Structure formats: structure tokens, C-alpha cells
mmCIF file of C-alpha atoms in Angstrom:
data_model
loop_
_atom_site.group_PDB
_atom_site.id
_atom_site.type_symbol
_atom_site.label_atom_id
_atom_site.label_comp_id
_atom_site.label_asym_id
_atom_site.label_seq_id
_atom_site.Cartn_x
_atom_site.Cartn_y
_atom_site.Cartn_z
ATOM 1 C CA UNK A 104 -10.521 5.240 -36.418
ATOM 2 C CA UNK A 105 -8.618 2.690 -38.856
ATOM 3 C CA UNK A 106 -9.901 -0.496 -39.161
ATOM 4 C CA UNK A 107 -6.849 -2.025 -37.791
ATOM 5 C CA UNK A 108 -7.721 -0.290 -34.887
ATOM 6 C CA UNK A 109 -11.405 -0.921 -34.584
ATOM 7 C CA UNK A 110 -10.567 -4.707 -35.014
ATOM 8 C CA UNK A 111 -7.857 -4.070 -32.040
ATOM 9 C CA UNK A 112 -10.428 -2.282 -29.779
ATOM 10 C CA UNK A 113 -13.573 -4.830 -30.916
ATOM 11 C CA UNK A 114 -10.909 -8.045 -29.852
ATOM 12 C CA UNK A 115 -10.246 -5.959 -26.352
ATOM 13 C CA UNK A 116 -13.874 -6.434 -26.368
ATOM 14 C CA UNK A 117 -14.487 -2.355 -25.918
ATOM 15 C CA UNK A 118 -18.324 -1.580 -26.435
ATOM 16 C CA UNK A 119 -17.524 1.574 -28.139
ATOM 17 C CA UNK A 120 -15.735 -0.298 -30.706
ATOM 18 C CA UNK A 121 -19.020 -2.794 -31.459
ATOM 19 C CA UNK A 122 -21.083 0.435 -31.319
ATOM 20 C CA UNK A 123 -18.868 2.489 -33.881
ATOM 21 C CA UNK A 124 -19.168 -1.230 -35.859
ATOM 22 C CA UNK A 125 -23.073 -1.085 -35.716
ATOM 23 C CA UNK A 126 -23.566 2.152 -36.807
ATOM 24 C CA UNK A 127 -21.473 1.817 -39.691
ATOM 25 C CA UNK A 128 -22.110 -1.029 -40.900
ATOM 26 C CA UNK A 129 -25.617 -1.620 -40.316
ATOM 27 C CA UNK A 130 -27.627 -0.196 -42.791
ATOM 28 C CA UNK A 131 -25.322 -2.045 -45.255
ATOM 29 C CA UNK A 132 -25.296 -5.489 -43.648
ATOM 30 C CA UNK A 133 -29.514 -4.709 -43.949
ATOM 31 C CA UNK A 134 -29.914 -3.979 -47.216
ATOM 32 C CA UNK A 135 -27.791 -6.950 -48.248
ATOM 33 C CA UNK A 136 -29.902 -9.669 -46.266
ATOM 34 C CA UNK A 137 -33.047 -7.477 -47.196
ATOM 35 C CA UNK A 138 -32.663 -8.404 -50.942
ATOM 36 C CA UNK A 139 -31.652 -11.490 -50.579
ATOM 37 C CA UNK A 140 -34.431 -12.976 -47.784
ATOM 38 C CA UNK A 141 -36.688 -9.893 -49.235
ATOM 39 C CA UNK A 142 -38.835 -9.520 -45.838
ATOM 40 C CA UNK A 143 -38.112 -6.385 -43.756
ATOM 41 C CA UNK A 144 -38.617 -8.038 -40.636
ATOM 42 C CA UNK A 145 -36.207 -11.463 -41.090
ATOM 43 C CA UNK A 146 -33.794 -9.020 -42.914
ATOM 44 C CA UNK A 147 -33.854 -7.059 -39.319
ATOM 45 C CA UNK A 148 -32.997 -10.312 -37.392
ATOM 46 C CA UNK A 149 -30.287 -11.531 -39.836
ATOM 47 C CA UNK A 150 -28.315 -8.374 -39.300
ATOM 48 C CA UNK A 151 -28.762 -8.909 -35.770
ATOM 49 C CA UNK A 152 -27.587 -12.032 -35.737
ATOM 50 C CA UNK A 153 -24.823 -11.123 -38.221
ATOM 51 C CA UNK A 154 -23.305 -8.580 -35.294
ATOM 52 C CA UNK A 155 -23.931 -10.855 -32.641
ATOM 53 C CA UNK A 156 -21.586 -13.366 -34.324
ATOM 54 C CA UNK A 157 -18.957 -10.466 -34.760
ATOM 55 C CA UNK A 158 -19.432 -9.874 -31.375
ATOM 56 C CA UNK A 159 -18.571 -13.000 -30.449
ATOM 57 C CA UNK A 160 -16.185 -14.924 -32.533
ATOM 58 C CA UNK A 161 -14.033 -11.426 -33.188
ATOM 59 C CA UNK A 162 -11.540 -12.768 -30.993
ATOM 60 C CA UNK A 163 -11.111 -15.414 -33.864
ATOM 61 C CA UNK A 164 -10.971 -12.935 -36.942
ATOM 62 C CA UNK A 165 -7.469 -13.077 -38.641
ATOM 63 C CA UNK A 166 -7.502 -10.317 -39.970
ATOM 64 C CA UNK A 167 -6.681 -12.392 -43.377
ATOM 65 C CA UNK A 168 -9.512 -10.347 -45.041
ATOM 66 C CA UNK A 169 -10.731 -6.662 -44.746
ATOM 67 C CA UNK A 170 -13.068 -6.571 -42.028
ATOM 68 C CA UNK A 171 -15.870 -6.081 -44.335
ATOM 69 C CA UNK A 172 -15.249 -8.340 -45.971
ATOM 70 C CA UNK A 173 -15.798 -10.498 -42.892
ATOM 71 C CA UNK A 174 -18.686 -9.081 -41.977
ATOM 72 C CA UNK A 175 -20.507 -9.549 -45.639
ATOM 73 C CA UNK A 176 -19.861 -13.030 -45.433
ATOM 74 C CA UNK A 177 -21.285 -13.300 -42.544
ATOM 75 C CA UNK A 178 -24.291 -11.604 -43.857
ATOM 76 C CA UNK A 179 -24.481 -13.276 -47.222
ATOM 77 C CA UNK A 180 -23.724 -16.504 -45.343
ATOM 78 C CA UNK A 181 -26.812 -16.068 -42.992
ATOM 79 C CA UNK A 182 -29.035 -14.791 -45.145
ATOM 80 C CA UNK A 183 -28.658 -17.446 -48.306
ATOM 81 C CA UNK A 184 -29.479 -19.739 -44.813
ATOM 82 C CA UNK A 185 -32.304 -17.885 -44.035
ATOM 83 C CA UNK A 186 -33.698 -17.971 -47.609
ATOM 84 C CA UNK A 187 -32.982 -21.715 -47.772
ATOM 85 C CA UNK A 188 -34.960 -22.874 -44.537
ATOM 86 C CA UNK A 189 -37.758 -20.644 -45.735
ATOM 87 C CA UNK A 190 -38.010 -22.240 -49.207
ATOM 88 C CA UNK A 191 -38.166 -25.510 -47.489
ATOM 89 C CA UNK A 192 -40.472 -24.777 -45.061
ATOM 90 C CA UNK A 193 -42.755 -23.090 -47.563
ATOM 91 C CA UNK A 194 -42.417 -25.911 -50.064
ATOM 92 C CA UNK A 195 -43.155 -28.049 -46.976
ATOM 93 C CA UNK A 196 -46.265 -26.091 -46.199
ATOM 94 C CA UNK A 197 -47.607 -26.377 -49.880
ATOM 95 C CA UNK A 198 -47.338 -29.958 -49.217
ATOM 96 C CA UNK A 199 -49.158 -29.827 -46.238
ATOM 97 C CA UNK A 200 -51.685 -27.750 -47.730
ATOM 98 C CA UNK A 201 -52.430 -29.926 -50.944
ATOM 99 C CA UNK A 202 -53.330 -32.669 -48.120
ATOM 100 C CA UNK A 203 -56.255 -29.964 -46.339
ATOM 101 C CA UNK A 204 -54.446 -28.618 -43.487
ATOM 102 C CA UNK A 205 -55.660 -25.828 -44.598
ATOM 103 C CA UNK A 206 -51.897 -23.618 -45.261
ATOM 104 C CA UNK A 207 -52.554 -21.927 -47.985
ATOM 105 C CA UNK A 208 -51.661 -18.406 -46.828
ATOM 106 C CA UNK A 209 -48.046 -19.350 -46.473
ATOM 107 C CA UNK A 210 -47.284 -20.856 -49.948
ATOM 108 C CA UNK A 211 -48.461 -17.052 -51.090
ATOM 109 C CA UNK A 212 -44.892 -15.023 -50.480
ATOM 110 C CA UNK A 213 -45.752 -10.765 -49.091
ATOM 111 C CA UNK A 214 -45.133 -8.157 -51.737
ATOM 112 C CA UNK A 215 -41.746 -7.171 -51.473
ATOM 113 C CA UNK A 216 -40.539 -3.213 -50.935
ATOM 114 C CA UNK A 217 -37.484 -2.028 -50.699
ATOM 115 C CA UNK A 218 -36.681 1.098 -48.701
ATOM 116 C CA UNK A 219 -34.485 2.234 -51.494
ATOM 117 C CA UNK A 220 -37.417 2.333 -54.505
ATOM 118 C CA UNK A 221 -39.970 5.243 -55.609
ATOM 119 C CA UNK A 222 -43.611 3.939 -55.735
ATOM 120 C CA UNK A 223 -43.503 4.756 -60.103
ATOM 121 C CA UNK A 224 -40.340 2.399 -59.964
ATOM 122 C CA UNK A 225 -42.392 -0.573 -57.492
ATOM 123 C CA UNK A 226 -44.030 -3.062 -60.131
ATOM 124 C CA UNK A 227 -40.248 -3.151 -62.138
ATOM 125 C CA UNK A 228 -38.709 -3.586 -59.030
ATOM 126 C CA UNK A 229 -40.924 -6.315 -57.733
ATOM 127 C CA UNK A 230 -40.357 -8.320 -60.673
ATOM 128 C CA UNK A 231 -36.163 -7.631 -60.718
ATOM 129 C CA UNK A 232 -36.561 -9.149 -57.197
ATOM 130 C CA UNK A 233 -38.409 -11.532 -57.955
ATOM 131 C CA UNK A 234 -36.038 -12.547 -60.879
ATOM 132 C CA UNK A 235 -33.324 -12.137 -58.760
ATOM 133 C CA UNK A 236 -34.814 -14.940 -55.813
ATOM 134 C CA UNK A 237 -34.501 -17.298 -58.956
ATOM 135 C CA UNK A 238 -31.096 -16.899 -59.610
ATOM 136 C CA UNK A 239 -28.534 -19.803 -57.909
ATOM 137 C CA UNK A 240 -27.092 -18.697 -54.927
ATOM 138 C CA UNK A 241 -23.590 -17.812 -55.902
ATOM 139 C CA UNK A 242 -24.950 -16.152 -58.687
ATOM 140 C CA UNK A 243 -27.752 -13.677 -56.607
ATOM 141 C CA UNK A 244 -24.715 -12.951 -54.304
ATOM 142 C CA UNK A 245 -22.731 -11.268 -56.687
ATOM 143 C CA UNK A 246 -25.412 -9.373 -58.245
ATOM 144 C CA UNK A 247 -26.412 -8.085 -54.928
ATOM 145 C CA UNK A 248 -22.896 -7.530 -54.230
ATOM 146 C CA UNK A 249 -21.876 -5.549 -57.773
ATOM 147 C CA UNK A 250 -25.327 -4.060 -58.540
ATOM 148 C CA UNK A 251 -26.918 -3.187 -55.778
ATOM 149 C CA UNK A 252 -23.842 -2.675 -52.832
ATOM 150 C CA UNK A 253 -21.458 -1.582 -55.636
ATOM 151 C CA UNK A 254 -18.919 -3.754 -54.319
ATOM 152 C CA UNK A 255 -16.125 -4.457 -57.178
ATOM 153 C CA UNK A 256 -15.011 -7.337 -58.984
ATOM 154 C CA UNK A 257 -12.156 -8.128 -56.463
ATOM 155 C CA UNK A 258 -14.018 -7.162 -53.346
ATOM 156 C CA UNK A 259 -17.034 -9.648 -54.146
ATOM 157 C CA UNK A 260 -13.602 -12.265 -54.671
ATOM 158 C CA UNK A 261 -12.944 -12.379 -51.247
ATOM 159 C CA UNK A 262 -15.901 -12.352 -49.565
ATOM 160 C CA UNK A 263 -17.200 -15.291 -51.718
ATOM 161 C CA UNK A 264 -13.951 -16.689 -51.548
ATOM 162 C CA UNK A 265 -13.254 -17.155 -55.351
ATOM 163 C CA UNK A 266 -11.338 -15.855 -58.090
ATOM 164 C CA UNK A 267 -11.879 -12.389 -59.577
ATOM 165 C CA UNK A 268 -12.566 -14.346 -62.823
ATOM 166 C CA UNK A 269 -15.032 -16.690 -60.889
ATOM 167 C CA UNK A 270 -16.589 -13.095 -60.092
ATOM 168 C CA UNK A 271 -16.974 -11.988 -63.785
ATOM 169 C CA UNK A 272 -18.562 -15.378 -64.995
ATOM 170 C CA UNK A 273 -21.223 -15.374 -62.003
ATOM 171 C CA UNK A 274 -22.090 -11.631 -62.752
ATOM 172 C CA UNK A 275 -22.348 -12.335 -66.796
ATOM 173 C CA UNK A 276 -24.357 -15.848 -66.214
ATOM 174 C CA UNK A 277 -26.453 -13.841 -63.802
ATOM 175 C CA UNK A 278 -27.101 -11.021 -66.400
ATOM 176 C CA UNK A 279 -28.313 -13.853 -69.133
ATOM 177 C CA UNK A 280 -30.604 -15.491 -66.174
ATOM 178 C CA UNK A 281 -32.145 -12.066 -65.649
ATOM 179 C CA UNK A 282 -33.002 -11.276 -69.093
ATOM 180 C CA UNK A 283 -34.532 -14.514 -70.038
ATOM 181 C CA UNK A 284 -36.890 -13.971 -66.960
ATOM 182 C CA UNK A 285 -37.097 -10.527 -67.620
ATOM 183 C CA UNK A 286 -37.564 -10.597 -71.057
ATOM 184 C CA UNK A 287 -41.114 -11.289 -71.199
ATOM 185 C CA UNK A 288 -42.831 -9.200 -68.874
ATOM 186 C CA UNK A 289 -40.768 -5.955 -70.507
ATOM 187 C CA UNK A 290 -42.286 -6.936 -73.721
ATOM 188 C CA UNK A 291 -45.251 -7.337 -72.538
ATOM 189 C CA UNK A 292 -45.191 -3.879 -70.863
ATOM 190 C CA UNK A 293 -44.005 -2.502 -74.334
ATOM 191 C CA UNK A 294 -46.747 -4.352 -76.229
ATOM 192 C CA UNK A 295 -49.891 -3.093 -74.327
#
């Protein structure tokens, strides 16, 4: 089916349509909000709440955009949300627990696994994630985007909305930030 006519049948509202969406798209729209919120079980409810918005505002799409393009701003959109609220509320719980009430198991983040990785590959990837979390938003978008989705330079343009060139200097800038985190702990890995 072409996407002009997936986005005809999804706006007629046809349930086949949102299934064919689903299954296509879902392992995608996933493993985006899995790197960015990196927990399995938020980056789970993010999708679903990424096609539940399809599902309802499709009526609204344009169709000024590709439609995945639409749908990974959705995603990126709800996940970088996601991320935020959890920063605050585990900065908040920090807080809380430097006064006594007694949160100190939520200020310590779960490893992080992605389905994607090999066990020998785990500890490098755990700290590429973790560098990656401490990147600016725009910035760990269009990594995740490029690098790990293998979107392209122009494709990452429209669903963040900027200019190819925008693109290019947010992928470079967040190249530097990764090697100055990175930096250290692959020299001291080198340096036993």
C-alpha cells in the first residue's frame, strides 16, 4: 500500500489501516523512545501513546511531511517529554532524600540494555548511552536519528523542523560532546 493511501484509509478511520501502521512502524517508533528515555518499560508506553495520538489527530495530518516523518516527531516529541519529567522528578526525589525521606533508590537510574547489543559489547554501550542522556536535546535527537535509525541529513530536517545545515552542526557538536565524555573512560580501558 502507498503511503498516500495508508494516510487516506487511516483518515477514513479503517482499523486495518492503523494495524498495517503498527506493525510497521512499531519497532522503530520503540527503539527511538527506548534510547532516548532508556527504560524498556516507559519506552513501551511512549510508543503507545505515540499511535494513540496518530490515531486520533490523523484526521488533522496535512500531509505537509512524509508520514514518518510525522510519526518520529511524535515520538521524539514524547519521549524528550518523558525524559524531562523524569529528570525533574528524580532531581526532585534527591531533594527529598537529602532531607530523610528516605528516596534514595530513585536518585540511582536501572542499568540500561538495549535489545539491539551483544553482552561483550554491554559496558561500551552503557557508557555511549549514558554519554548520549548528557547531550542537549536537539543534539541527542539527531544522533539517535543519524546513528542509530540511519535516518539522513534531510530526513532528520524535517522531522526536527530545521535546516539540513542545522542538521550537520547538531550531529558534529554532538560528535565533540561525545568524545570529551568518552574520552576518558576509553583511555582508561586502554591504560589498564
Amino acid at each position: 500500500m502507498q503511503e498516500s493511501e495508508l494516510i487516506a484509509a487511516l483518515k477514513a478511520g479503517r482499523e486495518s489501516a492503523f494495524r498495517m501502521l503498527v506493525e510497521t512502524y512499531q519497532d522503530k517508533v520503540y527503539h527511538i523512545a527506548l534510547v532516548i528515555v532508556q527504560q524498556p518499560q516507559e519506552a513501551e508506553d511512549i510508543a503507545q501513546e505515540v499511535f494513540i495520538e496518530v490515531y486520533q489527530t490523523v484526521r488533522q495530518f496535512r500531509e505537509e511531511a512524509r508520514l514518518t516523518t510525522w510519526l518520529y516527531r511524535i515520538t521524539t516529541s514524547k519521549a524528550l517529554a518523558h525524559h524531562r519529567k523524569r529528570k525533574a522528578q528524580k532531581r526532585f526525589s534527591i531533594l527529598t532524600s537529602l532531607f530523610g525521606l528516605n528516596n534514595e533508590v530513585l536518585h540511582h537510574p536501572p542499568d540500561f540494555h538495549h535489545p539491539g547489543v551483544s553482552l561483550e559489547q554491554n559496558e561500551e554501550m552503557k557508557m555511549l548511552f549514558k554519554a548520549i542522556d548528557k547531550l542537549a536535546d536537539t543534539q541527542k535527537v539527531a544522533f539517535i536519528l543519524h546513528y542509530i535509525d540511519e535516518q539522513s541529513h534531510r530526513e532528520i530536517a524535517e522531522v526536527m523542523e530545521v535546516s539540513v545545515s542545522a542538521v550537520e552542526s547538531l550531529l558534529h557538536r554532538a560528535k565533540q560532546n561525545l568524545r570529551k565524555q568518552l574520552t576518558p573512560y576509553y583511555k582508561e580501558r586502554s591504560n589498564p
